PDB file of C-alpha atoms in Angstrom:
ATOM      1  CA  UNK A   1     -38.938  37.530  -7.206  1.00  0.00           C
ATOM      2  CA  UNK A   2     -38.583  36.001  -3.628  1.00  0.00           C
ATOM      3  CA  UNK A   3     -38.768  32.666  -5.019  1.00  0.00           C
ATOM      4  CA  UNK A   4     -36.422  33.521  -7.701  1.00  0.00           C
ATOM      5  CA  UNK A   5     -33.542  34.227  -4.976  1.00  0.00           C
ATOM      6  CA  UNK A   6     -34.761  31.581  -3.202  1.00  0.00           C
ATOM      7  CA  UNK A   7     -33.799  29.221  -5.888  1.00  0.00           C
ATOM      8  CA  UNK A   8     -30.453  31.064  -7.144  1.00  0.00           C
ATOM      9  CA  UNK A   9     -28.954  30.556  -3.259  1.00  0.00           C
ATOM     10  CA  UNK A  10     -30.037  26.880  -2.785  1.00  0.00           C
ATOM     11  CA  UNK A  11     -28.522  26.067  -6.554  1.00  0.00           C
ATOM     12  CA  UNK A  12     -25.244  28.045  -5.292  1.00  0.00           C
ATOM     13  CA  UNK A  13     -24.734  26.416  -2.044  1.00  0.00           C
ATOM     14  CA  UNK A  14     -25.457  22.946  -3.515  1.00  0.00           C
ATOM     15  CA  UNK A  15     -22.792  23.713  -6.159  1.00  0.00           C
ATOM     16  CA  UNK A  16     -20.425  25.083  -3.023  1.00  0.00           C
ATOM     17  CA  UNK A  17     -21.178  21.501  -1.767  1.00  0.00           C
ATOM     18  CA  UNK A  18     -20.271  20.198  -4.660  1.00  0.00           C
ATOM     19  CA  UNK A  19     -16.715  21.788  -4.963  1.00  0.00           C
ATOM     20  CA  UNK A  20     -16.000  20.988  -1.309  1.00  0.00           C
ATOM     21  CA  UNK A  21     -16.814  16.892  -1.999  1.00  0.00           C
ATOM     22  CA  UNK A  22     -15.131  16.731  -4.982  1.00  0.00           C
ATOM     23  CA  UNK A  23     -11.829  18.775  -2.997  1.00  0.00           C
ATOM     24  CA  UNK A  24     -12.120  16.244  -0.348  1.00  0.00           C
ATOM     25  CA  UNK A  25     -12.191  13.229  -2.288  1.00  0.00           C
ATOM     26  CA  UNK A  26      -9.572  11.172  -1.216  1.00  0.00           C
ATOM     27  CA  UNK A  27      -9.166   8.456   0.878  1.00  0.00           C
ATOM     28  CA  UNK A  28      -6.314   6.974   3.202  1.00  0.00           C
ATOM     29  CA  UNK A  29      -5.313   3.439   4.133  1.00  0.00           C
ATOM     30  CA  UNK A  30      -2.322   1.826   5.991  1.00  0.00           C
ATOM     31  CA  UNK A  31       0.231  -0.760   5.175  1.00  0.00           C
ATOM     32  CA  UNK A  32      -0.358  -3.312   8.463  1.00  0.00           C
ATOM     33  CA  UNK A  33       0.578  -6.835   7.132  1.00  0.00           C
ATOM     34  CA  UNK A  34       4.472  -7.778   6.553  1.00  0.00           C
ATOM     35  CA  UNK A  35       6.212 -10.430   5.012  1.00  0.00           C
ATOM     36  CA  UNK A  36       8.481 -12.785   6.826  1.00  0.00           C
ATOM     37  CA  UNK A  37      11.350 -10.040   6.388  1.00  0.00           C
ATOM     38  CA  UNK A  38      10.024  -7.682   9.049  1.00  0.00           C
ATOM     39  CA  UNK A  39       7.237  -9.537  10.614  1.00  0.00           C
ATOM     40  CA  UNK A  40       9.501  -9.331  13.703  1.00  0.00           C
ATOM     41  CA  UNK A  41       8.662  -5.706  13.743  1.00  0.00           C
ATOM     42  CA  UNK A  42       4.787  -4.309  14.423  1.00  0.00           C
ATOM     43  CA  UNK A  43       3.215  -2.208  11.925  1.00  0.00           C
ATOM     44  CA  UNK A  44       1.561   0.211  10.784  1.00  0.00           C
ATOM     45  CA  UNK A  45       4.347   0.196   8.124  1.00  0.00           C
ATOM     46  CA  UNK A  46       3.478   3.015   5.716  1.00  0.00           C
ATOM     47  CA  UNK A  47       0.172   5.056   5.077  1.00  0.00           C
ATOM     48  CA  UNK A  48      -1.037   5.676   1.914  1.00  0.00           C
ATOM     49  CA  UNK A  49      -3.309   8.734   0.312  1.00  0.00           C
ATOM     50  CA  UNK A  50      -5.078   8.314  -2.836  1.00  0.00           C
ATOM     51  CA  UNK A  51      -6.164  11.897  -3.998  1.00  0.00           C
ATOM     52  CA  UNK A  52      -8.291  12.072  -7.507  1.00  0.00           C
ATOM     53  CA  UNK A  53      -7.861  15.569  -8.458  1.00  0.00           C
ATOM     54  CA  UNK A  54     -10.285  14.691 -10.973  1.00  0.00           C
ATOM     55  CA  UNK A  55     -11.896  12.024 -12.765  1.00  0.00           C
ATOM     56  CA  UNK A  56      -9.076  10.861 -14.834  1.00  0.00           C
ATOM     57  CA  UNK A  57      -6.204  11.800 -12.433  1.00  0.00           C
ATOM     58  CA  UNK A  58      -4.982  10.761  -8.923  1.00  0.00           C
ATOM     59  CA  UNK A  59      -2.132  11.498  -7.134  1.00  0.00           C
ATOM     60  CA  UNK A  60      -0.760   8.626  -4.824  1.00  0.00           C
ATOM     61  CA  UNK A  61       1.404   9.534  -1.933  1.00  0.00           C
ATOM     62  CA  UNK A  62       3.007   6.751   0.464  1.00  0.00           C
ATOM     63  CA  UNK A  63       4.243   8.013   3.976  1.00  0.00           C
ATOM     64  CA  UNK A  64       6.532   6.676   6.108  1.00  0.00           C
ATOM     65  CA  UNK A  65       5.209   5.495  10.016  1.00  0.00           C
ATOM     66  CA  UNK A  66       6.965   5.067  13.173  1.00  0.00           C
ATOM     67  CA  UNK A  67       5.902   2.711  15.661  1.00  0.00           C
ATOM     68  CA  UNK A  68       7.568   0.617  18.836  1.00  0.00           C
ATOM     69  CA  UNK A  69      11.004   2.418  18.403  1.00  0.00           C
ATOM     70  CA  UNK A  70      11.567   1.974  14.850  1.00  0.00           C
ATOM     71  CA  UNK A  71      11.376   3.902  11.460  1.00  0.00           C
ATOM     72  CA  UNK A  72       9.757   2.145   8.045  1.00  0.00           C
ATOM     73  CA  UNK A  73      11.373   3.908   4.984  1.00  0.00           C
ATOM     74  CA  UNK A  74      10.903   2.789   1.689  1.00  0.00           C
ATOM     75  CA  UNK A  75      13.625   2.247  -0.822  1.00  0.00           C
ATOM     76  CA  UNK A  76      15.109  -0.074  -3.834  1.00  0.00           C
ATOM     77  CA  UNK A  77      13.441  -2.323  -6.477  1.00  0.00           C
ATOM     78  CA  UNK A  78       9.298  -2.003  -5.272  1.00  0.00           C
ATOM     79  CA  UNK A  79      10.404   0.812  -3.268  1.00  0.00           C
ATOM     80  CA  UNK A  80       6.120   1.351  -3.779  1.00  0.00           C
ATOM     81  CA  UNK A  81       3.566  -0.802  -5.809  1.00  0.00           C
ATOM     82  CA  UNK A  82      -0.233  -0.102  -6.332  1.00  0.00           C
ATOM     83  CA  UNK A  83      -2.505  -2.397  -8.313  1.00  0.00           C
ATOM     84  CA  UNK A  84      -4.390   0.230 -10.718  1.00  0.00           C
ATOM     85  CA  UNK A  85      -8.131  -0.029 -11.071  1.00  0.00           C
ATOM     86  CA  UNK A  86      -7.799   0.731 -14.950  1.00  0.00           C
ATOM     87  CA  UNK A  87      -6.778  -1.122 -18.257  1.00  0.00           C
ATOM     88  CA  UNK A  88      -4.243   1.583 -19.503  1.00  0.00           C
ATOM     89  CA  UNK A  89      -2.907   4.285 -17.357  1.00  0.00           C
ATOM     90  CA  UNK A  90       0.282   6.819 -17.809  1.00  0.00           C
ATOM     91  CA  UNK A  91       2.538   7.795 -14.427  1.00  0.00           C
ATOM     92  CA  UNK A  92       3.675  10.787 -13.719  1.00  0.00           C
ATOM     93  CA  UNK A  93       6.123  12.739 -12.367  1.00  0.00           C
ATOM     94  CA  UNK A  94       7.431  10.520  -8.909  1.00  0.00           C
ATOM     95  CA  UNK A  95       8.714  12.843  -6.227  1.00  0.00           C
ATOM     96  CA  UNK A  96      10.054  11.846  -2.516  1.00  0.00           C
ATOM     97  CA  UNK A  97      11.679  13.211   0.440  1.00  0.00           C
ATOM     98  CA  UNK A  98      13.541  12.098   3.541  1.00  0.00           C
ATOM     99  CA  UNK A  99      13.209  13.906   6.744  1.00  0.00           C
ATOM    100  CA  UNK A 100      16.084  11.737   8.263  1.00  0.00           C
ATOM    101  CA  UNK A 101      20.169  12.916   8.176  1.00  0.00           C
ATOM    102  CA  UNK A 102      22.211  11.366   5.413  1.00  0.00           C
ATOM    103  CA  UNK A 103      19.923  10.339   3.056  1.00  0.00           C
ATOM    104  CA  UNK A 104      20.021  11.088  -0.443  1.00  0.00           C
ATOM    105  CA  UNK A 105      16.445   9.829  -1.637  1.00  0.00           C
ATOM    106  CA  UNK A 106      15.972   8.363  -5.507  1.00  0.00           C
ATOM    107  CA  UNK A 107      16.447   8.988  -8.075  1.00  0.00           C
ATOM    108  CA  UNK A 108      12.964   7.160  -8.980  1.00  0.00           C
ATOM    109  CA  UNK A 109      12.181   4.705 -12.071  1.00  0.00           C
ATOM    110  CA  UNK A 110       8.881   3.436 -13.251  1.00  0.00           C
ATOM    111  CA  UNK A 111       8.983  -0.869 -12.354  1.00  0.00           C
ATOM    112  CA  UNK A 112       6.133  -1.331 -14.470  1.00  0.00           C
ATOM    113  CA  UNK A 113       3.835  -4.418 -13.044  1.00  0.00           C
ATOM    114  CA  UNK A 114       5.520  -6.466 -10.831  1.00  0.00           C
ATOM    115  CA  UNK A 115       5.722  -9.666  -8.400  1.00  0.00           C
ATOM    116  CA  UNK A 116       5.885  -7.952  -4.846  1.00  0.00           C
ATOM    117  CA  UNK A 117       6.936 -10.598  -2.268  1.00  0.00           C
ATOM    118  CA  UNK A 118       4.441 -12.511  -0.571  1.00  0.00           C
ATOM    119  CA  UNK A 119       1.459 -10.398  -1.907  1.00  0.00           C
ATOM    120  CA  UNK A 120       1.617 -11.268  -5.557  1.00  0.00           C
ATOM    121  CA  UNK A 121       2.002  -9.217  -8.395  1.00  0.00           C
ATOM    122  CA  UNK A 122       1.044  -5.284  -8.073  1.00  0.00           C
ATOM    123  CA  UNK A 123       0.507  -3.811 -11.942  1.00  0.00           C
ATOM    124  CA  UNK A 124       2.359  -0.773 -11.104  1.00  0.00           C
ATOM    125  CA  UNK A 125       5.713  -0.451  -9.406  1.00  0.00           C
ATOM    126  CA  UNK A 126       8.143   2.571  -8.527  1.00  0.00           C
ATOM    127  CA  UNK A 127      11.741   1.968  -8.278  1.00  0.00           C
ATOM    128  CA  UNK A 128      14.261   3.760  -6.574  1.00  0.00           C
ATOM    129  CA  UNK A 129      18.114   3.683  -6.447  1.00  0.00           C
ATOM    130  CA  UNK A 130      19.933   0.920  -4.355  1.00  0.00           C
ATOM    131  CA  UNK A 131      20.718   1.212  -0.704  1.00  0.00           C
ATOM    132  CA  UNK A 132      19.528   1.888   2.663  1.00  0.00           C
ATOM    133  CA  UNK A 133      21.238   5.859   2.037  1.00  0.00           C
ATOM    134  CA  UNK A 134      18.685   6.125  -0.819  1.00  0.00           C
ATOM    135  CA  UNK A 135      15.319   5.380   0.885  1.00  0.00           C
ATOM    136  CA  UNK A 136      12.579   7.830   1.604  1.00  0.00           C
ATOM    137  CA  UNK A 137      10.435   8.885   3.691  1.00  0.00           C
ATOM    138  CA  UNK A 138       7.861  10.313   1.412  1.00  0.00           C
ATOM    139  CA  UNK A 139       6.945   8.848  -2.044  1.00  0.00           C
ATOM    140  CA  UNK A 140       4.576  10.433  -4.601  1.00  0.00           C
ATOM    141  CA  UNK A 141       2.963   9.618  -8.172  1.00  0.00           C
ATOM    142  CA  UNK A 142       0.609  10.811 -10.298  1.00  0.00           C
ATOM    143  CA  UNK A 143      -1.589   8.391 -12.562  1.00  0.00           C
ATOM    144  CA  UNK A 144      -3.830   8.923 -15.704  1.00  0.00           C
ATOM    145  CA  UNK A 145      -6.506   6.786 -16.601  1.00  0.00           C
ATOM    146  CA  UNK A 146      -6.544   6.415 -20.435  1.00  0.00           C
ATOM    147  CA  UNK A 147      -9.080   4.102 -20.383  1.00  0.00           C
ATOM    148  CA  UNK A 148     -11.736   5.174 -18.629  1.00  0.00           C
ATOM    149  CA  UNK A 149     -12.521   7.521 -15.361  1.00  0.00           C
ATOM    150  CA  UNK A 150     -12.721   6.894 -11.800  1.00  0.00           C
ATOM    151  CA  UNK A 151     -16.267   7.536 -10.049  1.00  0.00           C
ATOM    152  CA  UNK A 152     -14.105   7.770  -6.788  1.00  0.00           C
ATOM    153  CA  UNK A 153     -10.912   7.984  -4.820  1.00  0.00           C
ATOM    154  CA  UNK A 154     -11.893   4.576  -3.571  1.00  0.00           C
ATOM    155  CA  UNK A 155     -12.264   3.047  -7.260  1.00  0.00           C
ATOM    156  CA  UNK A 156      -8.684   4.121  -8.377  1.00  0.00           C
ATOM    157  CA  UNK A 157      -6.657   1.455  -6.920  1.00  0.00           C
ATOM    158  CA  UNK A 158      -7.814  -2.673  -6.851  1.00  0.00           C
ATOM    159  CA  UNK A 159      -7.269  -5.444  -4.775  1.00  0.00           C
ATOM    160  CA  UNK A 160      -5.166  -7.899  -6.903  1.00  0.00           C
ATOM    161  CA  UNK A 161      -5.402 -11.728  -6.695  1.00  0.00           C
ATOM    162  CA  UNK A 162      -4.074 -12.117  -3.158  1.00  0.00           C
ATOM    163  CA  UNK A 163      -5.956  -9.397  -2.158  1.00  0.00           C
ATOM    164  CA  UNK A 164      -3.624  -6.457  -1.965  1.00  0.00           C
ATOM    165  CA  UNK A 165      -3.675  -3.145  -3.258  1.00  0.00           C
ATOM    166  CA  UNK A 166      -0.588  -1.563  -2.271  1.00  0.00           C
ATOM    167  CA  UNK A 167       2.275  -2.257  -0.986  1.00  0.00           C
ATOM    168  CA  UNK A 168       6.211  -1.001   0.183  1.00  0.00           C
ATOM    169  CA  UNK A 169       9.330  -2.082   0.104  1.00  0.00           C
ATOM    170  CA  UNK A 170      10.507  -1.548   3.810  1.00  0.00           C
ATOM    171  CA  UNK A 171      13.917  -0.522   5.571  1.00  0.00           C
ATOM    172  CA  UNK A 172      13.504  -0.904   9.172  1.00  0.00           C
ATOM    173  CA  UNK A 173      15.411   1.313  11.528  1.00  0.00           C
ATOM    174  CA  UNK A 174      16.000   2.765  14.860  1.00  0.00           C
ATOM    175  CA  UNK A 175      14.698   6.074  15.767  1.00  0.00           C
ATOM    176  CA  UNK A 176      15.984   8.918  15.410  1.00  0.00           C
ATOM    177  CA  UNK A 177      16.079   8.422  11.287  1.00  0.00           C
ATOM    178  CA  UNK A 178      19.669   8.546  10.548  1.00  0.00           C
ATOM    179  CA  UNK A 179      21.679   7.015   7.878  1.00  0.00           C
ATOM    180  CA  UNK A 180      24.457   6.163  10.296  1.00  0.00           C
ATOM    181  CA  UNK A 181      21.995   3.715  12.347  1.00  0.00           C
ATOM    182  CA  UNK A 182      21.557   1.733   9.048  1.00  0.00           C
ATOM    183  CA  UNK A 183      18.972  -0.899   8.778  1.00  0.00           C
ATOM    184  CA  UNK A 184      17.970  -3.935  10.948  1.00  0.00           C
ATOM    185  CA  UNK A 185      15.909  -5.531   8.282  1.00  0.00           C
ATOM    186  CA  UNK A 186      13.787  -4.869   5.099  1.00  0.00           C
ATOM    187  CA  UNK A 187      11.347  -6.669   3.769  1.00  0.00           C
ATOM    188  CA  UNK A 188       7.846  -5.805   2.709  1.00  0.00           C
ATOM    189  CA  UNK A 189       4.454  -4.689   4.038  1.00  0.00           C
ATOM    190  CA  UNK A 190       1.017  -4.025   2.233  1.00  0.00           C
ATOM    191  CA  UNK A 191      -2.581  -3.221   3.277  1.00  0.00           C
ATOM    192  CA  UNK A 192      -3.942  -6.469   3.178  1.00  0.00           C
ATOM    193  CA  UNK A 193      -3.403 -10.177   0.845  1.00  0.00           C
ATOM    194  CA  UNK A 194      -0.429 -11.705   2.690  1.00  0.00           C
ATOM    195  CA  UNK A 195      -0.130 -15.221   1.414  1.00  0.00           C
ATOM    196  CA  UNK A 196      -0.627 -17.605   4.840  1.00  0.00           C
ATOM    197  CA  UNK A 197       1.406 -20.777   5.866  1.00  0.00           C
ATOM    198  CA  UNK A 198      -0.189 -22.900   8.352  1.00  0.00           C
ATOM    199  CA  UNK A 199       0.893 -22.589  11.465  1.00  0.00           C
ATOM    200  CA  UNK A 200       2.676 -25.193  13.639  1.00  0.00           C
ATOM    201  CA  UNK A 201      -1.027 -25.608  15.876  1.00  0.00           C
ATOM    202  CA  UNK A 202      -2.858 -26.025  12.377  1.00  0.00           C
ATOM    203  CA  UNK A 203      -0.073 -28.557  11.444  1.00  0.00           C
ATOM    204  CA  UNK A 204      -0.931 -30.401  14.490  1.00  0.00           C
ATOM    205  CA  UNK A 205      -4.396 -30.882  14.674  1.00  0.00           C
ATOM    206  CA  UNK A 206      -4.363 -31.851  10.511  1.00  0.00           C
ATOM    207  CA  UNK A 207      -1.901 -34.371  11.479  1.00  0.00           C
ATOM    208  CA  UNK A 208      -4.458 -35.670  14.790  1.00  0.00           C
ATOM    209  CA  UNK A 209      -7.003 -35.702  12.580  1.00  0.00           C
ATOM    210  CA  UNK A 210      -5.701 -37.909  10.270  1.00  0.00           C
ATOM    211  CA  UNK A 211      -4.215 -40.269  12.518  1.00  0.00           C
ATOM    212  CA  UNK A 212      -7.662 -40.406  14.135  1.00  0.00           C
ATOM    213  CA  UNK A 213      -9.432 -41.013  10.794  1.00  0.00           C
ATOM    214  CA  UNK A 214      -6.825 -44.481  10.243  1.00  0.00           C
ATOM    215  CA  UNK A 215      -7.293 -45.612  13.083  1.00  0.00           C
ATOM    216  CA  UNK A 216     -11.059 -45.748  12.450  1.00  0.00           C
ATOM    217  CA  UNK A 217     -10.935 -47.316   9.321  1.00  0.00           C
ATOM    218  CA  UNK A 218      -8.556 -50.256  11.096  1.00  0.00           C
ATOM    219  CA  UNK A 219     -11.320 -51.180  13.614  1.00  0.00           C
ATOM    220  CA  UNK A 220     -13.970 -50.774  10.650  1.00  0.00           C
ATOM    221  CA  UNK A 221     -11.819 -53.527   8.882  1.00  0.00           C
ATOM    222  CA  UNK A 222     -10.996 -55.445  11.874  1.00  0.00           C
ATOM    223  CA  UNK A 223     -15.003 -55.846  12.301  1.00  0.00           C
TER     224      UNK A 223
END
């Protein structure tokens, strides 16, 4: 009988344990590398929470960051973009929010895949309505895999080709978040997968290099 209880409390807490992993299973990442539109201004941009509520649904919510003086909202065409770890999907219901004065966020749109600047193309995009006035602060999404399940929070979104797997499109502004401060610049920022131009030091020493490399094969000829 003592073994009996033994047994029935260790198969309860191990199913406790199991209810608490699968309520904590989410993960969160930021947004840290801009394009040329707001590289001016340091990052972290945005964070981002991927929470699967179960195995076929997740819940994506993008949150605005502050940092050096400044305010990141997210608005317009690619207001957000994630690059879903799944071959068919459906989105939900977007929601968003703006704790600044004199915003009026959305309304939202589903983008569908699309080309994200500098970081390639993301295969799921959220739209909002045009304007610094319509930005937001908070962005939210549900997806539904329809092809498959996710093993993890971690599994639901991919890198794509340049190596991103989400990304915003960023209003930078002055703090406090007001509309009346409008926006210094916008551009956009994503977790990773920025495409890289050389810069003007790398130039250089290409262009040494090469000049050294001629001028060796003039004395090899001369000889």
């Amino acid at each position: 009988m003592g073994k009996i209880k033994y047994i029935a409390a260790l198969l309860i807490a191990v199913a406790c344990v199991g209810l608490q992993q699968a309520k904590a299973d989410s993960i969160t990442f930021n947004l840290t590398v801009p394009n040329a539109g707001i590289s001016p201004y340091p990052g972290p941009y945005v964070s981002v929470t991927v929470n699967r509520t179960s195995s076929a649904t997740a819940t994506v919510t993008f949150t605005s960051l502050t940092a050096a003086g400044n305010g990141y909202l997210m608005g317009d065409g690619a207001s957000v973009a994630v690059n879903v770890n799944a071959t068919s999907w459906t989105l939900g219901t977007i929601t968003g929010s703006n704790g600044g004065k004199g915003f009026s966020p959305g309304p939202y749109s589903n983008g569908g895949s699309g080309n994200v600047d500098g970081f390639g193309v993301l295969n799921q995009t959220i739209n909002s309505f045009d304007g610094f006035t319509h930005s937001s602060s908070t962005i939210s999404f549900t997806l539904t895999n329809t092809s498959g399940i996710w093993g993890s929070a971690a599994s639901v979104l991919v890198a794509n080709a340049n190596g991103a797997m989400a990304a915003a499109h960023i209003f930078v502004t002055k703090l406090p978040v007001n509309s009346r401060n409008g926006a210094l610049a916008t551009g956009f920022a994503a977790n990773g997968g920025a495409q890289q131009v050389p810069d003007g030091g790398a130039t250089v020493m290409l262009l040494g290099a090469a000049l050294g490399a001629l001028g060796m094969g003039r004395r090899f000829l001369k000889s």
